[in-house]
PDB file of C-alpha atoms in Angstrom:
ATOM      1  CA  ARG A   1      33.822 -90.245   8.310  1.00 64.00           C
ATOM      2  CA  LEU A   2      33.606 -88.049  11.417  1.00 72.00           C
ATOM      3  CA  THR A   3      37.058 -86.733  10.854  1.00 85.00           C
ATOM      4  CA  GLY A   4      36.338 -85.678   7.331  1.00 85.00           C
ATOM      5  CA  GLN A   5      33.053 -83.983   8.500  1.00 89.00           C
ATOM      6  CA  GLN A   6      35.080 -82.530  11.403  1.00 90.00           C
ATOM      7  CA  GLN A   7      37.756 -81.147   8.922  1.00 90.00           C
ATOM      8  CA  GLU A   8      34.976 -79.940   6.637  1.00 91.00           C
ATOM      9  CA  ILE A   9      33.332 -78.240   9.805  1.00 93.00           C
ATOM     10  CA  ASN A  10      36.620 -76.756  10.770  1.00 93.00           C
ATOM     11  CA  SER A  11      37.474 -75.589   7.119  1.00 92.00           C
ATOM     12  CA  LEU A  12      33.837 -74.011   7.143  1.00 94.00           C
ATOM     13  CA  MET A  13      34.446 -72.549  10.488  1.00 95.00           C
ATOM     14  CA  GLN A  14      37.744 -71.070   9.283  1.00 95.00           C
ATOM     15  CA  ARG A  15      36.015 -69.751   6.137  1.00 95.00           C
ATOM     16  CA  LYS A  16      33.151 -68.292   8.211  1.00 96.00           C
ATOM     17  CA  SER A  17      35.694 -66.535  10.686  1.00 96.00           C
ATOM     18  CA  ALA A  18      37.721 -65.159   7.573  1.00 97.00           C
ATOM     19  CA  VAL A  19      34.284 -64.077   6.043  1.00 97.00           C
ATOM     20  CA  ASP A  20      33.100 -62.516   9.318  1.00 96.00           C
ATOM     21  CA  GLU A  21      36.647 -60.620   9.607  1.00 97.00           C
ATOM     22  CA  GLU A  22      36.302 -59.547   6.044  1.00 97.00           C
ATOM     23  CA  ASN A  23      32.782 -58.569   6.786  1.00 97.00           C
ATOM     24  CA  THR A  24      33.986 -56.554   9.876  1.00 97.00           C
ATOM     25  CA  ARG A  25      36.668 -55.000   7.800  1.00 97.00           C
ATOM     26  CA  LEU A  26      34.262 -54.074   4.937  1.00 97.00           C
ATOM     27  CA  LYS A  27      31.646 -52.671   7.555  1.00 98.00           C
ATOM     28  CA  ASN A  28      34.605 -50.610   9.042  1.00 98.00           C
ATOM     29  CA  GLU A  29      35.392 -49.418   5.654  1.00 97.00           C
ATOM     30  CA  PHE A  30      31.732 -48.657   4.685  1.00 98.00           C
ATOM     31  CA  SER A  31      31.369 -46.882   8.023  1.00 97.00           C
ATOM     32  CA  ASN A  32      34.606 -44.845   7.392  1.00 98.00           C
ATOM     33  CA  LEU A  33      33.445 -44.175   3.801  1.00 98.00           C
ATOM     34  CA  ASN A  34      29.902 -43.369   4.988  1.00 98.00           C
ATOM     35  CA  ARG A  35      31.392 -40.828   7.593  1.00 98.00           C
ATOM     36  CA  LYS A  36      33.532 -39.219   4.860  1.00 98.00           C
ATOM     37  CA  PHE A  37      30.573 -39.225   2.550  1.00 98.00           C
ATOM     38  CA  LYS A  38      28.502 -37.329   5.288  1.00 98.00           C
ATOM     39  CA  ASP A  39      31.503 -34.994   5.903  1.00 98.00           C
ATOM     40  CA  LYS A  40      31.854 -34.198   2.186  1.00 98.00           C
ATOM     41  CA  SER A  41      28.014 -33.740   1.921  1.00 97.00           C
ATOM     42  CA  GLN A  42      28.051 -31.349   4.765  1.00 98.00           C
ATOM     43  CA  GLU A  43      31.199 -29.685   3.216  1.00 98.00           C
ATOM     44  CA  LEU A  44      29.190 -29.489  -0.092  1.00 98.00           C
ATOM     45  CA  LYS A  45      26.182 -28.108   1.506  1.00 98.00           C
ATOM     46  CA  ASP A  46      28.193 -25.549   3.485  1.00 98.00           C
ATOM     47  CA  THR A  47      30.020 -24.521   0.205  1.00 98.00           C
ATOM     48  CA  GLU A  48      26.689 -24.102  -1.542  1.00 98.00           C
ATOM     49  CA  GLU A  49      25.181 -22.114   1.141  1.00 98.00           C
ATOM     50  CA  CYS A  50      28.194 -19.781   1.159  1.00 98.00           C
ATOM     51  CA  ALA A  51      28.235 -19.607  -2.634  1.00 98.00           C
ATOM     52  CA  GLN A  52      24.476 -18.764  -2.196  1.00 98.00           C
ATOM     53  CA  LYS A  53      25.158 -16.083   0.206  1.00 98.00           C
ATOM     54  CA  LYS A  54      27.877 -14.647  -1.954  1.00 98.00           C
ATOM     55  CA  GLU A  55      25.617 -14.688  -4.812  1.00 98.00           C
ATOM     56  CA  GLU A  56      22.936 -12.868  -2.914  1.00 98.00           C
ATOM     57  CA  GLN A  57      25.430 -10.400  -1.713  1.00 98.00           C
ATOM     58  CA  ASN A  58      26.680  -9.901  -5.317  1.00 98.00           C
ATOM     59  CA  ARG A  59      23.102  -9.288  -6.460  1.00 98.00           C
ATOM     60  CA  LEU A  60      22.543  -6.670  -3.810  1.00 98.00           C
ATOM     61  CA  VAL A  61      26.027  -4.962  -4.763  1.00 98.00           C
ATOM     62  CA  ILE A  62      25.055  -5.101  -8.443  1.00 98.00           C
ATOM     63  CA  LYS A  63      21.434  -3.859  -7.606  1.00 98.00           C
ATOM     64  CA  ASN A  64      23.123  -0.983  -5.459  1.00 98.00           C
ATOM     65  CA  LEU A  65      25.496  -0.151  -8.005  1.00 98.00           C
ATOM     66  CA  GLU A  66      22.928   0.056 -10.736  1.00 98.00           C
ATOM     67  CA  GLU A  67      20.860   2.343  -8.522  1.00 98.00           C
ATOM     68  CA  GLU A  68      23.918   4.459  -7.885  1.00 98.00           C
ATOM     69  CA  ASN A  69      24.753   4.461 -11.725  1.00 98.00           C
ATOM     70  CA  LYS A  70      21.192   5.492 -12.418  1.00 98.00           C
ATOM     71  CA  GLY A  71      21.573   8.389  -9.888  1.00 97.00           C
ATOM     72  CA  LEU A  72      24.914   9.323 -11.214  1.00 98.00           C
ATOM     73  CA  ASN A  73      23.424   9.169 -14.959  1.00 98.00           C
ATOM     74  CA  ILE A  74      20.572  11.588 -13.940  1.00 98.00           C
ATOM     75  CA  CYS A  75      23.052  13.820 -12.154  1.00 98.00           C
ATOM     76  CA  CYS A  76      25.241  13.779 -15.357  1.00 98.00           C
ATOM     77  CA  ALA A  77      22.323  14.647 -17.659  1.00 98.00           C
ATOM     78  CA  ASP A  78      21.407  17.457 -15.292  1.00 98.00           C
ATOM     79  CA  LEU A  79      24.865  18.726 -15.381  1.00 98.00           C
ATOM     80  CA  LEU A  80      25.046  18.490 -19.140  1.00 98.00           C
ATOM     81  CA  SER A  81      21.724  20.335 -19.397  1.00 98.00           C
ATOM     82  CA  ASP A  82      22.982  22.998 -17.088  1.00 98.00           C
ATOM     83  CA  LEU A  83      26.253  23.343 -19.108  1.00 98.00           C
ATOM     84  CA  GLU A  84      24.185  23.738 -22.324  1.00 98.00           C
ATOM     85  CA  LYS A  85      22.048  26.305 -20.558  1.00 98.00           C
ATOM     86  CA  LEU A  86      25.246  28.171 -19.437  1.00 98.00           C
ATOM     87  CA  ARG A  87      26.606  27.955 -22.894  1.00 98.00           C
ATOM     88  CA  LYS A  88      23.755  29.579 -24.291  1.00 98.00           C
ATOM     89  CA  GLN A  89      23.644  32.105 -21.577  1.00 98.00           C
ATOM     90  CA  GLU A  90      27.371  32.839 -22.322  1.00 98.00           C
ATOM     91  CA  ALA A  91      26.534  33.154 -26.097  1.00 97.00           C
ATOM     92  CA  GLN A  92      23.850  35.706 -25.211  1.00 97.00           C
ATOM     93  CA  TRP A  93      25.924  37.609 -23.069  1.00 97.00           C
ATOM     94  CA  LYS A  94      28.744  37.806 -25.532  1.00 97.00           C
ATOM     95  CA  ARG A  95      26.124  39.035 -28.049  1.00 96.00           C
ATOM     96  CA  GLU A  96      24.768  41.493 -25.633  1.00 97.00           C
ATOM     97  CA  LYS A  97      28.471  42.581 -24.641  1.00 97.00           C
ATOM     98  CA  SER A  98      29.226  43.156 -28.307  1.00 96.00           C
ATOM     99  CA  GLY A  99      26.052  45.173 -28.839  1.00 96.00           C
ATOM    100  CA  ASN A 100      26.975  47.302 -25.648  1.00 97.00           C
ATOM    101  CA  ASP A 101      30.534  47.713 -26.864  1.00 97.00           C
ATOM    102  CA  ALA A 102      29.128  49.008 -30.176  1.00 96.00           C
ATOM    103  CA  ILE A 103      26.929  51.378 -28.204  1.00 97.00           C
ATOM    104  CA  ILE A 104      29.654  52.410 -25.933  1.00 97.00           C
ATOM    105  CA  LYS A 105      31.939  53.016 -28.965  1.00 97.00           C
ATOM    106  CA  ASN A 106      29.114  55.170 -30.669  1.00 97.00           C
ATOM    107  CA  LEU A 107      28.632  56.992 -27.494  1.00 98.00           C
ATOM    108  CA  GLU A 108      32.306  57.689 -27.173  1.00 97.00           C
ATOM    109  CA  THR A 109      32.495  58.993 -30.661  1.00 98.00           C
ATOM    110  CA  ASP A 110      29.246  61.099 -30.061  1.00 97.00           C
ATOM    111  CA  LEU A 111      30.923  62.266 -26.964  1.00 98.00           C
ATOM    112  CA  ALA A 112      34.102  63.297 -28.698  1.00 98.00           C
ATOM    113  CA  GLU A 113      32.058  65.046 -31.360  1.00 97.00           C
ATOM    114  CA  THR A 114      29.922  66.899 -28.700  1.00 98.00           C
ATOM    115  CA  ARG A 115      33.093  68.049 -27.104  1.00 98.00           C
ATOM    116  CA  GLN A 116      34.562  69.345 -30.213  1.00 97.00           C
ATOM    117  CA  GLN A 117      31.117  71.120 -30.854  1.00 97.00           C
ATOM    118  CA  ILE A 118      31.273  72.612 -27.399  1.00 97.00           C
ATOM    119  CA  LYS A 119      34.814  73.693 -28.054  1.00 97.00           C
ATOM    120  CA  SER A 120      33.829  75.313 -31.310  1.00 97.00           C
ATOM    121  CA  LEU A 121      30.801  76.878 -29.604  1.00 97.00           C
ATOM    122  CA  HIS A 122      32.979  78.175 -26.840  1.00 97.00           C
ATOM    123  CA  SER A 123      35.264  79.640 -29.392  1.00 96.00           C
ATOM    124  CA  ILE A 124      32.199  81.156 -31.236  1.00 96.00           C
ATOM    125  CA  CYS A 125      30.975  82.367 -27.800  1.00 96.00           C
ATOM    126  CA  SER A 126      34.239  84.158 -27.006  1.00 96.00           C
ATOM    127  CA  ASN A 127      34.210  85.785 -30.432  1.00 96.00           C
ATOM    128  CA  LEU A 128      30.690  86.986 -29.853  1.00 97.00           C
ATOM    129  CA  SER A 129      31.492  88.187 -26.380  1.00 96.00           C
ATOM    130  CA  SER A 130      34.347  90.128 -27.745  1.00 96.00           C
ATOM    131  CA  GLN A 131      32.203  91.590 -30.510  1.00 96.00           C
ATOM    132  CA  VAL A 132      29.567  92.415 -27.951  1.00 97.00           C
ATOM    133  CA  ALA A 133      32.219  94.262 -25.837  1.00 96.00           C
ATOM    134  CA  VAL A 134      33.356  96.115 -28.929  1.00 96.00           C
ATOM    135  CA  LYS A 135      29.781  96.980 -29.745  1.00 97.00           C
ATOM    136  CA  GLN A 136      28.960  98.068 -26.245  1.00 96.00           C
ATOM    137  CA  GLU A 137      32.064 100.194 -26.175  1.00 95.00           C
ATOM    138  CA  GLU A 138      31.015 101.738 -29.519  1.00 95.00           C
ATOM    139  CA  LEU A 139      27.417 102.217 -28.224  1.00 96.00           C
ATOM    140  CA  PHE A 140      28.880 103.862 -25.108  1.00 94.00           C
ATOM    141  CA  GLN A 141      30.905 106.205 -27.398  1.00 95.00           C
ATOM    142  CA  LYS A 142      27.921 106.803 -29.455  1.00 95.00           C
ATOM    143  CA  ASN A 143      25.838 107.700 -26.375  1.00 94.00           C
ATOM    144  CA  CYS A 144      28.525 109.954 -25.345  1.00 95.00           C
ATOM    145  CA  ASP A 145      28.502 111.593 -28.650  1.00 93.00           C
ATOM    146  CA  VAL A 146      24.723 111.916 -28.579  1.00 93.00           C
ATOM    147  CA  VAL A 147      24.991 113.443 -24.958  1.00 91.00           C
ATOM    148  CA  ARG A 148      27.549 115.931 -26.179  1.00 90.00           C
ATOM    149  CA  ALA A 149      25.674 116.720 -29.402  1.00 90.00           C
ATOM    150  CA  LYS A 150      22.664 117.562 -27.018  1.00 82.00           C
TER     151      LYS A 150
END
């Protein structure tokens, strides 16, 4: 009976040894998996932090771009307003120029007519001067005749 118990004890010891080895192997595997899990957890945390930083940077970039866009829109609106004012001013200047051109044309016509009148008056003046000279000559002759007659 002792050998049967001894065999059973030996068998149990072998099983305990096998269980202990399996336990040690499982503990090592668990330790390795736990280390990998911690590494992956840290990697995930780092990735999340990086993604969060990128997201924050993107928000800042978007905010800055929106501000810049707002400024550009204001600038564009100002430029369009200036352009509209300049177009109105150009139209006004064109109207004024057209009116001035008409005035200049009228003045040129008046000038041409005045020159013609001056030419005509010069001609009349010349004729009158000739007539005056003739009349003065006649008067001189009559004075001479009057003096002789006295």
